Every structure is written in C-alpha cells, then in structure tokens.
mmCIF file of C-alpha atoms and ligand atoms in Angstrom:
data_model
loop_
_atom_site.group_PDB
_atom_site.id
_atom_site.type_symbol
_atom_site.label_atom_id
_atom_site.label_comp_id
_atom_site.label_asym_id
_atom_site.label_seq_id
_atom_site.Cartn_x
_atom_site.Cartn_y
_atom_site.Cartn_z
ATOM 1 C CA MET A 570 232.667 -222.667 36.237
ATOM 2 C CA LYS A 571 229.080 -224.132 36.507
ATOM 3 C CA LYS A 572 227.336 -222.101 39.129
ATOM 4 C CA VAL A 573 228.643 -218.584 39.819
ATOM 5 C CA MET A 574 228.052 -216.101 42.513
ATOM 6 C CA ILE A 575 228.834 -212.462 41.663
ATOM 7 C CA THR A 576 229.240 -209.719 44.287
ATOM 8 C CA GLY A 577 228.959 -205.933 43.096
ATOM 9 C CA ALA A 578 226.790 -207.247 40.151
ATOM 10 C CA LEU A 579 225.203 -204.069 39.705
ATOM 11 C CA GLY A 580 228.625 -202.109 38.914
ATOM 12 C CA GLN A 581 230.401 -201.373 35.555
ATOM 13 C CA ILE A 582 231.800 -205.003 35.272
ATOM 14 C CA GLY A 583 229.277 -206.954 37.068
ATOM 15 C CA SER A 584 226.268 -205.961 35.126
ATOM 16 C CA GLU A 585 227.782 -207.064 31.917
ATOM 17 C CA LEU A 586 229.408 -210.149 33.292
ATOM 18 C CA ALA A 587 226.140 -211.371 34.875
ATOM 19 C CA GLU A 588 224.377 -210.909 31.428
ATOM 20 C CA ARG A 589 227.137 -212.815 29.640
ATOM 21 C CA LEU A 590 227.330 -215.588 32.204
ATOM 22 C CA ARG A 591 223.491 -215.905 32.402
ATOM 23 C CA ARG A 592 223.741 -216.502 28.599
ATOM 24 C CA ASP A 593 226.597 -219.032 28.632
ATOM 25 C CA LEU A 594 225.804 -220.926 31.731
ATOM 26 C CA GLY A 595 222.005 -220.535 32.101
ATOM 27 C CA VAL A 596 219.886 -218.048 33.989
ATOM 28 C CA ASP A 597 219.624 -220.193 37.001
ATOM 29 C CA ASN A 598 223.311 -220.880 37.238
ATOM 30 C CA VAL A 599 224.297 -217.171 38.155
ATOM 31 C CA ILE A 600 223.573 -215.540 41.387
ATOM 32 C CA ALA A 601 223.972 -212.011 41.179
ATOM 33 C CA THR A 602 224.301 -209.944 44.342
ATOM 34 C CA ASP A 603 224.756 -206.329 45.327
ATOM 35 C CA ILE A 604 224.256 -204.110 48.442
ATOM 36 C CA ARG A 605 221.081 -202.540 46.864
ATOM 37 C CA LYS A 606 218.285 -203.963 44.795
ATOM 38 C CA PRO A 607 216.924 -201.035 42.450
ATOM 39 C CA GLU A 608 213.675 -201.192 40.388
ATOM 40 C CA ASN A 609 213.703 -201.652 36.769
ATOM 41 C CA ASN A 610 217.197 -202.856 36.544
ATOM 42 C CA PRO A 611 218.105 -205.712 34.092
ATOM 43 C CA THR A 612 220.501 -207.410 36.264
ATOM 44 C CA VAL A 613 217.911 -207.535 39.136
ATOM 45 C CA GLU A 614 215.081 -208.601 36.883
ATOM 46 C CA ASN A 615 216.667 -211.012 34.398
ATOM 47 C CA GLY A 616 217.750 -213.795 36.809
ATOM 48 C CA HIS A 617 218.464 -214.804 40.418
ATOM 49 C CA PHE A 618 219.408 -211.582 42.397
ATOM 50 C CA GLU A 619 220.040 -211.153 46.060
ATOM 51 C CA ILE A 620 220.984 -208.218 48.290
ATOM 52 C CA LEU A 621 224.295 -208.823 49.953
ATOM 53 C CA ASP A 622 226.742 -206.494 51.846
ATOM 54 C CA VAL A 623 230.065 -208.229 51.338
ATOM 55 C CA GLN A 624 231.103 -207.297 54.957
ATOM 56 C CA ASP A 625 228.277 -209.667 56.112
ATOM 57 C CA TYR A 626 230.263 -212.880 56.318
ATOM 58 C CA ASP A 627 227.311 -214.966 57.456
ATOM 59 C CA LYS A 628 225.057 -213.987 54.660
ATOM 60 C CA PHE A 629 227.717 -214.189 52.156
ATOM 61 C CA LEU A 630 228.463 -217.935 53.196
ATOM 62 C CA GLU A 631 224.662 -218.645 53.358
ATOM 63 C CA ILE A 632 224.009 -217.593 49.807
ATOM 64 C CA ALA A 633 227.079 -219.424 48.460
ATOM 65 C CA LYS A 634 226.266 -222.630 50.312
ATOM 66 C CA THR A 635 222.555 -222.638 49.654
ATOM 67 C CA ASN A 636 223.109 -222.172 46.001
ATOM 68 C CA LYS A 637 226.021 -224.563 45.948
ATOM 69 C CA VAL A 638 228.205 -222.133 43.915
ATOM 70 C CA ASP A 639 231.574 -223.623 42.571
ATOM 71 C CA THR A 640 232.800 -220.031 41.462
ATOM 72 C CA ILE A 641 232.906 -216.763 43.176
ATOM 73 C CA ILE A 642 233.434 -213.653 41.204
ATOM 74 C CA HIS A 643 234.078 -210.693 43.838
ATOM 75 C CA LEU A 644 233.639 -207.436 42.174
ATOM 76 C CA ALA A 645 232.324 -205.214 45.227
ATOM 77 C CA ALA A 646 234.981 -202.596 45.837
ATOM 78 C CA LEU A 647 235.714 -198.845 45.989
ATOM 79 C CA LEU A 648 237.660 -197.326 42.974
ATOM 80 C CA SER A 649 240.673 -195.207 43.244
ATOM 81 C CA ALA A 650 239.367 -191.750 43.615
ATOM 82 C CA THR A 651 236.645 -192.612 46.034
ATOM 83 C CA ALA A 652 239.137 -194.659 48.105
ATOM 84 C CA GLU A 653 241.471 -191.681 48.283
ATOM 85 C CA GLN A 654 238.765 -189.495 49.845
ATOM 86 C CA ARG A 655 237.933 -192.372 52.272
ATOM 87 C CA PRO A 656 240.969 -194.417 52.833
ATOM 88 C CA ALA A 657 240.141 -196.184 56.125
ATOM 89 C CA PHE A 658 236.553 -197.061 54.735
ATOM 90 C CA ALA A 659 238.250 -198.184 51.582
ATOM 91 C CA TRP A 660 240.693 -200.496 53.192
ATOM 92 C CA ASN A 661 237.808 -201.941 55.286
ATOM 93 C CA LEU A 662 235.589 -202.537 52.545
ATOM 94 C CA ASN A 663 238.076 -203.576 49.918
ATOM 95 C CA MET A 664 240.059 -205.828 52.050
ATOM 96 C CA GLY A 665 237.299 -206.888 54.351
ATOM 97 C CA GLY A 666 235.158 -207.817 51.542
ATOM 98 C CA LEU A 667 237.750 -209.876 49.824
ATOM 99 C CA MET A 668 238.873 -211.573 53.107
ATOM 100 C CA ASN A 669 235.211 -212.701 53.583
ATOM 101 C CA ALA A 670 234.907 -213.695 49.844
ATOM 102 C CA LEU A 671 238.013 -215.790 50.148
ATOM 103 C CA GLU A 672 236.858 -217.446 53.347
ATOM 104 C CA VAL A 673 233.616 -218.195 51.784
ATOM 105 C CA ALA A 674 235.386 -219.857 48.932
ATOM 106 C CA ARG A 675 237.592 -221.961 51.304
ATOM 107 C CA GLU A 676 234.471 -222.997 53.366
ATOM 108 C CA VAL A 677 232.585 -223.941 50.065
ATOM 109 C CA GLY A 678 235.196 -226.372 49.255
ATOM 110 C CA GLU A 679 238.723 -227.104 47.785
ATOM 111 C CA GLY A 680 239.070 -226.068 44.149
ATOM 112 C CA THR A 681 236.460 -223.440 44.310
ATOM 113 C CA LYS A 682 237.078 -221.052 41.541
ATOM 114 C CA PHE A 683 237.696 -217.516 42.614
ATOM 115 C CA PHE A 684 238.153 -214.086 40.671
ATOM 116 C CA ALA A 685 238.627 -210.843 42.186
ATOM 117 C CA PRO A 686 240.070 -207.932 40.001
ATOM 118 C CA SER A 687 243.401 -206.163 40.377
ATOM 119 C CA SER A 688 244.310 -203.088 38.459
ATOM 120 C CA ILE A 689 247.037 -201.030 36.882
ATOM 121 C CA ALA A 690 246.936 -199.223 40.293
ATOM 122 C CA ALA A 691 248.912 -201.995 41.886
ATOM 123 C CA TYR A 692 251.880 -200.351 40.563
ATOM 124 C CA GLY A 693 253.591 -197.217 41.960
ATOM 125 C CA PRO A 694 255.712 -194.409 40.681
ATOM 126 C CA ASP A 695 258.897 -196.424 40.979
ATOM 127 C CA ALA A 696 257.704 -199.161 38.417
ATOM 128 C CA GLN A 697 259.104 -199.012 34.891
ATOM 129 C CA PRO A 698 256.432 -196.693 33.387
ATOM 130 C CA ASP A 699 256.510 -198.066 29.783
ATOM 131 C CA ASN A 700 255.987 -201.704 28.941
ATOM 132 C CA THR A 701 255.703 -202.316 32.827
ATOM 133 C CA PRO A 702 256.830 -205.888 33.482
ATOM 134 C CA GLN A 703 254.475 -208.465 34.947
ATOM 135 C CA ASP A 704 256.760 -209.102 37.767
ATOM 136 C CA THR A 705 258.474 -206.129 39.201
ATOM 137 C CA VAL A 706 258.425 -203.687 42.141
ATOM 138 C CA MET A 707 254.909 -203.035 43.282
ATOM 139 C CA HIS A 708 254.877 -199.987 45.585
ATOM 140 C CA PRO A 709 251.458 -198.303 44.992
ATOM 141 C CA THR A 710 251.036 -194.856 46.665
ATOM 142 C CA THR A 711 247.156 -194.828 46.675
ATOM 143 C CA MET A 712 245.025 -196.627 49.059
ATOM 144 C CA TYR A 713 243.168 -198.258 46.190
ATOM 145 C CA GLY A 714 246.601 -199.618 44.966
ATOM 146 C CA VAL A 715 247.507 -200.679 48.393
ATOM 147 C CA THR A 716 244.232 -202.713 48.498
ATOM 148 C CA LYS A 717 244.948 -204.201 45.193
ATOM 149 C CA VAL A 718 248.434 -205.321 45.621
ATOM 150 C CA SER A 719 247.529 -206.713 49.169
ATOM 151 C CA GLY A 720 244.545 -208.489 47.388
ATOM 152 C CA GLU A 721 246.799 -210.184 44.960
ATOM 153 C CA MET A 722 248.990 -211.470 47.809
ATOM 154 C CA LEU A 723 246.062 -212.705 49.742
ATOM 155 C CA GLU A 724 244.595 -214.471 46.804
ATOM 156 C CA ASN A 725 247.944 -216.249 45.951
ATOM 157 C CA TYR A 726 247.792 -217.039 49.750
ATOM 158 C CA TYR A 727 244.560 -218.640 49.610
ATOM 159 C CA HIS A 728 245.473 -220.748 46.512
ATOM 160 C CA ASP A 729 248.883 -222.010 47.998
ATOM 161 C CA LYS A 730 247.565 -222.725 51.482
ATOM 162 C CA TYR A 731 243.879 -223.818 50.955
ATOM 163 C CA GLY A 732 243.692 -224.810 47.268
ATOM 164 C CA VAL A 733 241.292 -222.074 46.322
ATOM 165 C CA ASP A 734 241.478 -221.852 42.483
ATOM 166 C CA THR A 735 242.376 -218.010 42.586
ATOM 167 C CA ARG A 736 242.934 -216.104 39.145
ATOM 168 C CA SER A 737 243.167 -212.373 38.594
ATOM 169 C CA VAL A 738 243.877 -209.699 36.177
ATOM 170 C CA ARG A 739 245.261 -206.262 36.553
ATOM 171 C CA PHE A 740 242.560 -204.300 34.695
ATOM 172 C CA PRO A 741 243.257 -201.019 32.915
ATOM 173 C CA GLY A 742 240.577 -198.407 32.651
ATOM 174 C CA LEU A 743 237.391 -200.132 31.451
ATOM 175 C CA ILE A 744 235.284 -198.366 28.837
ATOM 176 C CA SER A 745 231.568 -199.281 28.305
ATOM 177 C CA TYR A 746 228.197 -197.843 27.552
ATOM 178 C CA LYS A 747 225.870 -199.796 29.721
ATOM 179 C CA VAL A 748 226.637 -198.674 33.312
ATOM 180 C CA GLU A 749 228.981 -195.856 34.193
ATOM 181 C CA PRO A 750 231.933 -196.506 36.407
ATOM 182 C CA GLY A 751 231.906 -194.457 39.649
ATOM 183 C CA GLY A 752 234.752 -192.848 41.359
ATOM 184 C CA GLY A 753 237.654 -194.042 39.188
ATOM 185 C CA THR A 754 240.567 -192.199 37.596
ATOM 186 C CA THR A 755 240.208 -193.550 34.230
ATOM 187 C CA ASP A 756 236.521 -192.527 33.988
ATOM 188 C CA TYR A 757 237.236 -189.663 31.917
ATOM 189 C CA ALA A 758 237.705 -191.952 29.058
ATOM 190 C CA VAL A 759 234.031 -192.939 29.576
ATOM 191 C CA ASP A 760 232.605 -189.555 30.193
ATOM 192 C CA ILE A 761 234.150 -188.067 27.293
ATOM 193 C CA TYR A 762 231.817 -190.217 24.909
ATOM 194 C CA TYR A 763 228.690 -189.196 26.831
ATOM 195 C CA GLU A 764 229.608 -185.540 26.480
ATOM 196 C CA ALA A 765 230.711 -185.784 22.947
ATOM 197 C CA LEU A 766 227.244 -186.889 21.899
ATOM 198 C CA LYS A 767 225.338 -184.615 24.282
ATOM 199 C CA ASN A 768 227.387 -181.434 23.815
ATOM 200 C CA LYS A 769 230.087 -182.033 21.266
ATOM 201 C CA SER A 770 232.601 -180.863 23.940
ATOM 202 C CA TYR A 771 234.316 -182.169 26.965
ATOM 203 C CA LYS A 772 236.453 -180.840 29.748
ATOM 204 C CA SER A 773 238.817 -183.536 30.909
ATOM 205 C CA PHE A 774 239.787 -183.854 34.692
ATOM 206 C CA ILE A 775 242.991 -185.683 33.470
ATOM 207 C CA ASP A 776 245.573 -183.513 31.664
ATOM 208 C CA LYS A 777 246.866 -184.029 28.151
ATOM 209 C CA GLY A 778 250.006 -186.069 27.914
ATOM 210 C CA THR A 779 248.935 -188.457 30.720
ATOM 211 C CA TYR A 780 248.993 -192.036 29.225
ATOM 212 C CA MET A 781 247.007 -194.840 30.853
ATOM 213 C CA ASP A 782 246.096 -198.454 29.645
ATOM 214 C CA MET A 783 242.677 -198.865 28.738
ATOM 215 C CA MET A 784 240.188 -201.694 27.360
ATOM 216 C CA TYR A 785 236.675 -202.033 25.888
ATOM 217 C CA MET A 786 234.398 -203.810 28.250
ATOM 218 C CA ASP A 787 233.654 -206.641 25.821
ATOM 219 C CA ASP A 788 237.380 -207.438 25.858
ATOM 220 C CA ALA A 789 237.430 -207.297 29.614
ATOM 221 C CA ILE A 790 234.458 -209.703 30.090
ATOM 222 C CA ASP A 791 235.976 -212.146 27.407
ATOM 223 C CA ALA A 792 239.293 -211.882 29.418
ATOM 224 C CA ILE A 793 237.583 -213.094 32.762
ATOM 225 C CA VAL A 794 235.932 -215.865 31.080
ATOM 226 C CA LYS A 795 238.819 -216.900 29.220
ATOM 227 C CA LEU A 796 241.138 -216.894 32.350
ATOM 228 C CA MET A 797 238.392 -218.632 34.540
ATOM 229 C CA ASN A 798 238.327 -221.440 31.793
ATOM 230 C CA ALA A 799 242.066 -221.639 31.197
ATOM 231 C CA ASP A 800 244.053 -224.880 31.686
ATOM 232 C CA PRO A 801 245.487 -224.703 35.238
ATOM 233 C CA SER A 802 248.665 -226.445 34.186
ATOM 234 C CA ARG A 803 249.553 -223.476 31.746
ATOM 235 C CA LEU A 804 249.214 -220.911 34.525
ATOM 236 C CA VAL A 805 252.706 -219.836 35.812
ATOM 237 C CA HIS A 806 251.046 -216.716 37.261
ATOM 238 C CA ARG A 807 247.740 -216.433 39.034
ATOM 239 C CA ASN A 808 247.252 -213.121 40.894
ATOM 240 C CA ALA A 809 247.296 -211.105 38.799
ATOM 241 C CA PHE A 810 247.982 -211.023 35.074
ATOM 242 C CA ASN A 811 248.793 -207.614 33.379
ATOM 243 C CA ILE A 812 246.126 -207.211 30.533
ATOM 244 C CA THR A 813 245.754 -204.018 28.417
ATOM 245 C CA ALA A 814 244.262 -203.348 24.964
ATOM 246 C CA MET A 815 245.578 -199.752 24.287
ATOM 247 C CA ALA A 816 247.302 -197.057 25.937
ATOM 248 C CA PHE A 817 246.513 -193.385 25.188
ATOM 249 C CA GLU A 818 246.471 -189.791 26.568
ATOM 250 C CA PRO A 819 243.333 -187.599 26.376
ATOM 251 C CA GLU A 820 244.385 -185.828 23.079
ATOM 252 C CA GLN A 821 244.402 -189.090 21.373
ATOM 253 C CA ILE A 822 240.838 -190.180 22.462
ATOM 254 C CA ALA A 823 239.761 -186.660 21.505
ATOM 255 C CA ALA A 824 241.303 -187.225 18.016
ATOM 256 C CA SER A 825 239.626 -190.518 17.659
ATOM 257 C CA ILE A 826 236.239 -188.909 18.402
ATOM 258 C CA LYS A 827 236.989 -186.036 15.955
ATOM 259 C CA ARG A 828 237.080 -188.493 13.177
ATOM 260 C CA ARG A 829 233.351 -189.049 13.655
ATOM 261 C CA ILE A 830 232.406 -185.636 15.163
ATOM 262 C CA PRO A 831 234.750 -183.038 13.500
ATOM 263 C CA ASP A 832 233.628 -180.136 15.539
ATOM 264 C CA PHE A 833 234.149 -181.870 18.976
ATOM 265 C CA GLU A 834 236.092 -179.599 21.393
ATOM 266 C CA MET A 835 238.380 -180.849 24.025
ATOM 267 C CA GLY A 836 239.253 -178.713 27.004
ATOM 268 C CA TYR A 837 240.725 -179.224 30.317
ATOM 269 C CA ASP A 838 239.978 -178.707 34.004
ATOM 270 C CA VAL A 839 242.353 -180.964 35.681
ATOM 271 C CA ASP A 840 241.507 -182.500 39.073
ATOM 272 C CA PRO A 841 244.684 -182.475 41.156
ATOM 273 C CA VAL A 842 243.589 -185.668 42.981
ATOM 274 C CA ARG A 843 242.908 -187.760 40.229
ATOM 275 C CA GLN A 844 245.819 -186.350 38.080
ATOM 276 C CA GLY A 845 248.086 -187.251 41.023
ATOM 277 C CA ILE A 846 246.635 -190.863 41.099
ATOM 278 C CA ALA A 847 247.105 -191.102 37.284
ATOM 279 C CA ASN A 848 250.730 -189.862 37.514
ATOM 280 C CA SER A 849 251.744 -192.484 39.896
ATOM 281 C CA TRP A 850 250.374 -195.384 37.576
ATOM 282 C CA PRO A 851 252.202 -196.855 34.487
ATOM 283 C CA ASN A 852 251.884 -195.450 31.008
ATOM 284 C CA ALA A 853 251.487 -198.789 29.377
ATOM 285 C CA ILE A 854 251.920 -202.187 30.851
ATOM 286 C CA ASP A 855 253.205 -205.365 29.343
ATOM 287 C CA ALA A 856 250.620 -208.177 28.863
ATOM 288 C CA THR A 857 252.855 -210.736 27.356
ATOM 289 C CA ASP A 858 252.434 -213.382 30.151
ATOM 290 C CA ALA A 859 248.571 -213.409 29.843
ATOM 291 C CA LYS A 860 249.014 -213.851 26.107
ATOM 292 C CA THR A 861 251.545 -216.837 26.609
ATOM 293 C CA GLU A 862 249.779 -218.611 29.449
ATOM 294 C CA TRP A 863 245.908 -218.216 28.468
ATOM 295 C CA ASP A 864 245.828 -216.730 25.053
ATOM 296 C CA PHE A 865 244.660 -213.224 25.972
ATOM 297 C CA SER A 866 243.791 -211.250 22.820
ATOM 298 C CA PRO A 867 241.742 -208.168 22.944
ATOM 299 C CA ASN A 868 239.604 -207.250 19.740
ATOM 300 C CA TYR A 869 239.216 -203.379 20.240
ATOM 301 C CA ASP A 870 241.686 -200.768 19.616
ATOM 302 C CA LEU A 871 240.980 -196.968 20.166
ATOM 303 C CA ASP A 872 239.158 -196.248 16.899
ATOM 304 C CA LYS A 873 237.133 -199.507 16.885
ATOM 305 C CA MET A 874 236.144 -198.810 20.442
ATOM 306 C CA THR A 875 235.178 -195.193 19.665
ATOM 307 C CA ASP A 876 232.918 -196.237 16.773
ATOM 308 C CA GLU A 877 231.276 -198.813 18.957
ATOM 309 C CA MET A 878 230.697 -196.400 21.847
ATOM 310 C CA LEU A 879 229.250 -193.591 19.716
ATOM 311 C CA VAL A 880 226.757 -195.993 18.048
ATOM 312 C CA ARG A 881 225.877 -197.858 21.312
ATOM 313 C CA LEU A 882 225.582 -194.650 23.339
ATOM 314 C CA SER A 883 223.390 -193.080 20.550
ATOM 315 C CA LYS A 884 221.048 -195.915 20.824
ATOM 316 C CA LYS A 885 220.770 -195.866 24.547
ATOM 317 C CA PHE A 886 220.232 -191.997 24.623
ATOM 318 C CA ALA A 887 217.362 -192.589 22.040
ATOM 319 C CA GLU A 888 215.789 -195.135 24.122
ATOM 320 C CA GLU A 889 215.939 -192.987 27.190
ATOM 321 C CA GLY A 890 214.889 -189.849 25.513
ATOM 322 C CA VAL A 891 218.054 -188.096 26.352
ATOM 323 C CA GLU A 892 218.764 -185.136 23.995
ATOM 324 C CA THR A 893 221.880 -185.225 22.115
ATOM 325 C CA LYS A 894 223.726 -182.698 19.650
ATOM 326 C CA VAL A 895 224.563 -185.693 17.357
ATOM 327 C CA SER A 896 223.930 -189.389 16.975
ATOM 328 C CA PHE A 897 225.009 -192.293 14.940
ATOM 329 C CA ASP A 898 223.041 -195.346 13.676
ATOM 330 C CA THR A 899 226.150 -196.843 12.182
ATOM 331 C CA VAL A 900 229.571 -195.671 11.318
ATOM 332 C CA GLU A 901 231.599 -196.381 8.118
ATOM 333 C CA SER A 902 234.641 -198.351 8.908
HETATM 334 N N1 LIG B 854 239.614 -197.839 36.566
HETATM 335 C C1 LIG B 854 240.129 -197.974 37.881
HETATM 336 C C2 LIG B 854 240.151 -196.643 38.468
HETATM 337 O O1 LIG B 854 240.302 -195.625 37.746
HETATM 338 C C3 LIG B 854 241.600 -198.442 37.855
HETATM 339 O O2 LIG B 854 241.448 -199.700 38.220
HETATM 340 O O3 LIG B 854 240.157 -196.384 39.752
#
C-alpha cells in the first residue's frame, strides 16, 4: 500500500482514513475522491482531492491510472436506513460503484490492493444472534445487507479469478466525532453524545434491549490499515472478516454517559424502520478469525470511548461556537 485512491473520502470513515494515510504514506500518496467538493473541508484542502461519481467508470479509471495507484479503498455507498427508503437506487449505487471499483482495480494491474467494507448487516435474522460465527448462513433481509453480502462474494470472485488483492471487514456501528454518519441504523450511538453535551438528554430511535456491535473510529481505521498490511499467507478468509469492539444496548451507552453527566436523561422515540433493521442483525458477532489471521485487537471499550467522545466533542463544539449544557476538558479515568 504505497499510493492509495479513496472513494467516498468525505464520509464518516473516509475523512479519518484519508488523514491517517496522508500521515503514514505522505500527502502526495493519497488521492481522496468524493462526489462533491465542499469549501473549507480538511479532506479537500489538506492534500490531493478529486471529484468522482463512482458510477462514472471512465473517470474512475482515469484517476486511478493517471496517479498510478496500487490500492483502492472504496467507501462510497448508502447506509442501511437510506438504502431501505430507496432500494433500487441503493442497489445501483452500492453494487454499480463496487463493480466499477473492482474493474478499475483489475485494469490497473494484478495484485492491486482493494478494500471495500462489509457490515454486520450482511447477516440476517436466521443467523445465530450471539457470538455469530464468521462462516454461517448469510440471509440479510435489508437492501443494504443484500448489497453487502453480494459485495463480499464479488470481492472474493475478483480475487480468485483476476488476482485483485481484495480484503474486507464486516464493520459494526462506528462511533466518531469528526464527521457524522448519515442514514445508518447504528447512528443513535453517535447522536447520543452530541445531544448529551448539548441538551443533557436524548431520545433514542432504537429501543432499549436492542444489542448491536459497535466500535470507536480509531480502532476501525487501525483495523483497515492492519488488514491491508497483513501477510497474505496468513489470510484464510478475505471478504469479509467479522470485527467488533463491544456490543451494547441503548441503556448501557446511557449508563456510560451518566458516569460523567449524572443528570443525563434517556428517552425513546422508536423509529419502526430502523428498529426493524436492527432486529434483523446479530446482537454480538465473533471476531476470532480476525484476531487469529491478522492480529485484530481493538483498544476502546464502551467507557473509554464515552470519555474520549465527550472530551473530543466538547473541544469541537467550543471551536465551532456551538452552545452546550456541559463540556469536558478532560476526564479522570
Ligand atoms: N452502521 C451501518 C448502518 O447502520 C451498519 O453497517 O447502516
């Protein structure tokens, strides 16, 4: 991984990955792309950035070839709740974009490294809900999940047939403070920190008792880098590894926040669509194979993540002049 092209680089994962890879590989060795080019955006301004609609194959190929990239990290896709509202569009964007990305990787040359994330959404309601095995039935009942499981198979196909060095993980809900996710089912676990600081209260659109896997963004970015640098001879699996750092339900994240904001109030205003999606996903997946094959090891548990989120978001709100009811410079561990 020496020269990397990232699609969807302005998204929740992409913005942090671009920053990390610019630091690791050098600013000129990361080509960040997205469908829009906003002003005053650090991903746009701190390095090489190009506008790319991933459904435009010719432009995709041109950018990859001109810059002689050896790695494609394809992040442009719709998340679960948005995909459920617009299933046909979601299929076209998620699968069409992935197909273009894989074709570009094949065209660029054998051995091109390739990453596109899968998700806990690749599982359906008939999978074992707790300690969900890496290799088991995958019968998702959401359009997002259908694109994820199809994507895993397509990535394995391009590896086996064309020698594209495809690798992937099934991400859990990702929690971060820099860029908010959009249209995901696990987004409540990000929103809650924003509202805890601004209002000391939150109404969750996911019901109490609903367990889902989660992970702090630092661990997610580390996981991508570690997997892409892993010794291929150790990889029994490729697309895609289960990874998770924690599994919790809304009452538990609320309790974690209450350690620092004792009068934080949690309420519920359940969204049936996102609740239905969450109910079809596992409670807690098993990440043993990622640990065995490439030493996956997350650093953040729920309380450590909560402390980090409260401090980092406080700083961000202060910089942006956003009014809050409470703020943290630091927290005692
Ligand atoms: N965080 C994603 C979502 O909720 C799951 O991959 O859609």
